[in-house]
PDB file of C-alpha atoms and ligand atoms in Angstrom:
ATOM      1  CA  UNK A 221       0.000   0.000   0.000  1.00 58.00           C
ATOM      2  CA  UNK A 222       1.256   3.554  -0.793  1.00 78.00           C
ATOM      3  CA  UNK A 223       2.317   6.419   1.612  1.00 92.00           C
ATOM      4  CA  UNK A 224      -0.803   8.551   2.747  1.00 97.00           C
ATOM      5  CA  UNK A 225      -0.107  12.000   1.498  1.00 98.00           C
ATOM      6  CA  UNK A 226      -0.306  14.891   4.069  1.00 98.00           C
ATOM      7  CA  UNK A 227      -2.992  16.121   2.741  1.00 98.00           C
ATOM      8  CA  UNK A 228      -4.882  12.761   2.718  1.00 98.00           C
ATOM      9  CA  UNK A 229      -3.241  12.581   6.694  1.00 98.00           C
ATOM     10  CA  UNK A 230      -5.307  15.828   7.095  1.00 98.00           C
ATOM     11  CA  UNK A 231      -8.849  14.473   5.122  1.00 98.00           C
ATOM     12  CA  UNK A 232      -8.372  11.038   7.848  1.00 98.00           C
ATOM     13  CA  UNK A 233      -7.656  14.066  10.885  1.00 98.00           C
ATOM     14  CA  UNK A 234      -4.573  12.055  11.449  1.00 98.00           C
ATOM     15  CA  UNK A 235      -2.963  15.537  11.353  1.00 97.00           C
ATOM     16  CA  UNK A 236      -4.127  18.679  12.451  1.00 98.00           C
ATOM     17  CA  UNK A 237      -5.259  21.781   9.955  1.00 98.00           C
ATOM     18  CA  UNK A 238      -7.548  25.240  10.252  1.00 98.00           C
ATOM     19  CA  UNK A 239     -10.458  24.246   7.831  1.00 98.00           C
ATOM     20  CA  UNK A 240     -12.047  26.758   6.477  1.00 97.00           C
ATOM     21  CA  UNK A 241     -14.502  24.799   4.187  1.00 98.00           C
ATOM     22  CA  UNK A 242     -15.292  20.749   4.716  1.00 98.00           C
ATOM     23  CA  UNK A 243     -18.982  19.338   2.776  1.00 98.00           C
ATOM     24  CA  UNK A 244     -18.976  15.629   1.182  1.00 98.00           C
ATOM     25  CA  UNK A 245     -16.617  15.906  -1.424  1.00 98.00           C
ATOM     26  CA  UNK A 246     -13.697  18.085  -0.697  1.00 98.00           C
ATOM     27  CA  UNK A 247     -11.863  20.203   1.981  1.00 98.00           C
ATOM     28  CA  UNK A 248     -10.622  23.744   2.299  1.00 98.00           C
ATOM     29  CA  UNK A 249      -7.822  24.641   4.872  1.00 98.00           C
ATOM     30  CA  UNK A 250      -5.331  27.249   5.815  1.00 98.00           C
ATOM     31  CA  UNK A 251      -1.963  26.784   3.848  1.00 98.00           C
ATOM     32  CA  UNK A 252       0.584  26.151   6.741  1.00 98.00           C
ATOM     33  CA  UNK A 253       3.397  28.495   4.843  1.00 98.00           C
ATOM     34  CA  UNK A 254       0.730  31.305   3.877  1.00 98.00           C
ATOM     35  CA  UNK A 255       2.024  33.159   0.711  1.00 98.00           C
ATOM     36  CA  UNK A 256      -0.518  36.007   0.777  1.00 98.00           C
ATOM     37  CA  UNK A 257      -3.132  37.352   3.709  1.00 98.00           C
ATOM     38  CA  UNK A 258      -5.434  34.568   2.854  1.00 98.00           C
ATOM     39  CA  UNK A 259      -3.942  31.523   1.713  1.00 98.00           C
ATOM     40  CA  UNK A 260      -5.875  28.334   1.551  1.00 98.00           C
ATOM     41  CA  UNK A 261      -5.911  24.642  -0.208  1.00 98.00           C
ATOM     42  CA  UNK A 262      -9.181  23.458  -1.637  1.00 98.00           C
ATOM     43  CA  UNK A 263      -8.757  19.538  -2.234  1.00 98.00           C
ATOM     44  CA  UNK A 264     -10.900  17.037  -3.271  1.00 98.00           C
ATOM     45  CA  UNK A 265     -11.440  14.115  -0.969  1.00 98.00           C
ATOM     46  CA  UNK A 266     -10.908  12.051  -3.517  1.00 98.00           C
ATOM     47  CA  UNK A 267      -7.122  11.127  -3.715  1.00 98.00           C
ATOM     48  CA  UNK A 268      -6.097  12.063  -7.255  1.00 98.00           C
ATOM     49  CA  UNK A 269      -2.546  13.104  -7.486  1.00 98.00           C
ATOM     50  CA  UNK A 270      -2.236  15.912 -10.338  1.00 98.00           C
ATOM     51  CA  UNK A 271      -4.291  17.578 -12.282  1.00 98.00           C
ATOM     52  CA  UNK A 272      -2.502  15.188 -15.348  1.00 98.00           C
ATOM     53  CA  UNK A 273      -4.942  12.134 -13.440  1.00 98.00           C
ATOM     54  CA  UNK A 274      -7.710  14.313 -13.492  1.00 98.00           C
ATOM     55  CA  UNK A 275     -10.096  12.033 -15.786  1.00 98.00           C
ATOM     56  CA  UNK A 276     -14.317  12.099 -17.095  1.00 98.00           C
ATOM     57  CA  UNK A 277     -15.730  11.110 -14.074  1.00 98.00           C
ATOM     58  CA  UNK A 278     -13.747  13.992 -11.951  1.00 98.00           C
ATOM     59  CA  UNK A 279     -15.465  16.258 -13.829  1.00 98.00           C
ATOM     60  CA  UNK A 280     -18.109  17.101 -11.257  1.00 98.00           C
ATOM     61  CA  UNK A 281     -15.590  16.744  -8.039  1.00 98.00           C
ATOM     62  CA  UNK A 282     -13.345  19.283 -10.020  1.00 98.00           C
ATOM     63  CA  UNK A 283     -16.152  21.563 -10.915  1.00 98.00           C
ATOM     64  CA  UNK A 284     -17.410  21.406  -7.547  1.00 98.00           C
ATOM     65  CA  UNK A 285     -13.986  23.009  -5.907  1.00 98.00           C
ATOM     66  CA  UNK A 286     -14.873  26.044  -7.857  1.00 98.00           C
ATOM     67  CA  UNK A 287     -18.030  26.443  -6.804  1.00 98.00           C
ATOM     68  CA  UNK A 288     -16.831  26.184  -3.007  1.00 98.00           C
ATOM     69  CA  UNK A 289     -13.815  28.874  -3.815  1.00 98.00           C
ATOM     70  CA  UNK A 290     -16.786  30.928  -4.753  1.00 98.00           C
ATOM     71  CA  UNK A 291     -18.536  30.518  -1.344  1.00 97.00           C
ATOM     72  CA  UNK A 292     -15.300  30.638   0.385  1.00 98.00           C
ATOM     73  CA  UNK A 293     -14.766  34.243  -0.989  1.00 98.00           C
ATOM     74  CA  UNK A 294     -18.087  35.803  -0.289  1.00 98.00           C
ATOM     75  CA  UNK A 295     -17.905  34.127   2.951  1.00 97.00           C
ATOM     76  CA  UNK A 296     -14.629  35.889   3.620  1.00 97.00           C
ATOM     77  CA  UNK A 297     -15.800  38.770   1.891  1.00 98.00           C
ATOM     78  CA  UNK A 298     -12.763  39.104  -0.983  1.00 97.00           C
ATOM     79  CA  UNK A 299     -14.430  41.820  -2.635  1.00 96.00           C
ATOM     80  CA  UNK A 300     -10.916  42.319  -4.403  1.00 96.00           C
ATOM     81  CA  UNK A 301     -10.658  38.956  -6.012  1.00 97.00           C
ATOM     82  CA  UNK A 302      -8.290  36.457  -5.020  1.00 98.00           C
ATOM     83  CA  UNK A 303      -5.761  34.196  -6.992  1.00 98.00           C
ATOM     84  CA  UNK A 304      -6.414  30.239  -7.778  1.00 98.00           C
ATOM     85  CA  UNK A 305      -2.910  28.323  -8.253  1.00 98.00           C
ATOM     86  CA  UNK A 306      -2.559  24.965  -9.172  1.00 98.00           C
ATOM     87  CA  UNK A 307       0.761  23.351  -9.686  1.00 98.00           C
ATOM     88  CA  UNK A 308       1.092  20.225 -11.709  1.00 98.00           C
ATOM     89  CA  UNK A 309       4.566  18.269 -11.645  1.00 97.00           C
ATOM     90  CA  UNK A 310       7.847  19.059 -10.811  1.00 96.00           C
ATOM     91  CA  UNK A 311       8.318  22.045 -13.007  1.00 96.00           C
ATOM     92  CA  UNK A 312       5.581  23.731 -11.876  1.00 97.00           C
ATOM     93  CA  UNK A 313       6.504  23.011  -7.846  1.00 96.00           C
ATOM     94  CA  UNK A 314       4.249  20.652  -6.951  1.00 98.00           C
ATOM     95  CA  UNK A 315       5.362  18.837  -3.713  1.00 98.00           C
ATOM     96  CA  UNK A 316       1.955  17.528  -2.184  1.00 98.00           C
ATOM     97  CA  UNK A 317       0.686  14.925  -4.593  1.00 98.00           C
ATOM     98  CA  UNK A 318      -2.877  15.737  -4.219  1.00 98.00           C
ATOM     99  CA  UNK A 319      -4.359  17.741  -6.491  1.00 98.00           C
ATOM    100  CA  UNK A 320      -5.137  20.724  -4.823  1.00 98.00           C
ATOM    101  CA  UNK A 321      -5.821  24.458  -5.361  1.00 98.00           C
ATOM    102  CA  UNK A 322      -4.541  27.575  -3.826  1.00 98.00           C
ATOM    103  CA  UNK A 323      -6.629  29.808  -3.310  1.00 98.00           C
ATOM    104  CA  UNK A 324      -4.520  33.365  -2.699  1.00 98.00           C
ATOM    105  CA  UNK A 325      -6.137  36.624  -1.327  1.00 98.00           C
ATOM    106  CA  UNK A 326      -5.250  40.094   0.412  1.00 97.00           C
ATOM    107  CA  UNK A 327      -2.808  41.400  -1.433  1.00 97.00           C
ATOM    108  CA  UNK A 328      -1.966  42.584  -5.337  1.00 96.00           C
ATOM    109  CA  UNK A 329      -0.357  39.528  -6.960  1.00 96.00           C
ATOM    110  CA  UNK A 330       2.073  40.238  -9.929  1.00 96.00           C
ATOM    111  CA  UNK A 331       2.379  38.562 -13.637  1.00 96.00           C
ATOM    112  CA  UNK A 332       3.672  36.814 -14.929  1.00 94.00           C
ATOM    113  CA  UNK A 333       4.299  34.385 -11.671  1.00 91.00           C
ATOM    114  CA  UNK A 334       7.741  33.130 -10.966  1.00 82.00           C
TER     115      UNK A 334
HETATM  116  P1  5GP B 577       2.321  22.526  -3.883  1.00 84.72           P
HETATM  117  O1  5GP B 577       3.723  23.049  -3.885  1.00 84.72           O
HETATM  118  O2  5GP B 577       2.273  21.019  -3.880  1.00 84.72           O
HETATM  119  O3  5GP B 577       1.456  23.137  -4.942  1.00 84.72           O
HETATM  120  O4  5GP B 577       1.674  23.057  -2.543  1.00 84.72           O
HETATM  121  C1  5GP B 577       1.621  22.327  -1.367  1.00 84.72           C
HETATM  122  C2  5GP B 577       1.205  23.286  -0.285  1.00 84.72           C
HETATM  123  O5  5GP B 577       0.866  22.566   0.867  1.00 84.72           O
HETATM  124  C3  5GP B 577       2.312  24.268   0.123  1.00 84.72           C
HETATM  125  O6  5GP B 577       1.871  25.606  -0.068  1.00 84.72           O
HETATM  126  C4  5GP B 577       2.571  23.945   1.585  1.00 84.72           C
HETATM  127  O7  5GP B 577       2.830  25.084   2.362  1.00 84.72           O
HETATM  128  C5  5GP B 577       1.271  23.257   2.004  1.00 84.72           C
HETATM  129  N1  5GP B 577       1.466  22.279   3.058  1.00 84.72           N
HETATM  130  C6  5GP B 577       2.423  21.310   3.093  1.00 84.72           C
HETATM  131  N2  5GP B 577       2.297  20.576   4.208  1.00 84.72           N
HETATM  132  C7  5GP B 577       1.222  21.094   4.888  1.00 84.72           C
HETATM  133  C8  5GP B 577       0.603  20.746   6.118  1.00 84.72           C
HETATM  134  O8  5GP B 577       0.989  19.817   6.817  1.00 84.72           O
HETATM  135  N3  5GP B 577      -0.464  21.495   6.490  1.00 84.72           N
HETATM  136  C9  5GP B 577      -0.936  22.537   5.740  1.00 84.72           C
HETATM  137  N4  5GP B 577      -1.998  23.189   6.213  1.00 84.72           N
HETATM  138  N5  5GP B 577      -0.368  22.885   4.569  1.00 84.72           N
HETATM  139  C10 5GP B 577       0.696  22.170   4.154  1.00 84.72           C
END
């Protein structure tokens, strides 16, 4: 059996995390190395490790973390709009292999990212 990833540690509440955002099919907590005022990870429960696994039938999971970053932000009240990051691989960073989102607020973010 494979390694549980962190973030699947933190779906199981094997380790701790500030959630934000929990229903049936996905999770939203505070990143523990914010990057920006409001800094959270929107995952789906379901373990699927990049957005390159992402297949047909995650198509309503995946939609479904969109329409929670949307609550999330009036709920937090990010009239300024807020950033969604998603790494995919080891070019683009990714270290937790879960797909996840960041969702970045409370501050002006620059472009083209690093
Ligand atoms: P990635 O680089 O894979 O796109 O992003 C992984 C993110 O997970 C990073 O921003 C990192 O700070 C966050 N992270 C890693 N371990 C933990 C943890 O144990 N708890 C929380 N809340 N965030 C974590």
């Amino acid at each position: 059996m494979t390694q549980k990833t962190i973030f699947k540690k933190i779906i199981d509440r094997e380790i701790p995390a500030e959630i934000e955002y929990e229903d049936e099919l996905c999770l939203a907590f505070k990143d523990i190395h914010p990057q920006a005022p409001v800094h959270l990870v929107v995952i789906p429960k379901k373990e699927i490790p990049m957005v390159d696994d992402i297949t047909e039938e995650d198509e309503a999971t995946i939609g479904h973390l969109f329409v929670v970053m949307r609550t999330i932000a009036r709920q937090l009240g990010l009239t300024g709009g807020y950033r969604v990051v998603v790494n995919n691989g080891p070019d683009a960073g990714q270290e937790v292999m879960h797909v996840h989102y960041h969702m970045l607020a409370g501050r002006k973010f620059g472009w083209p990212p690093g």
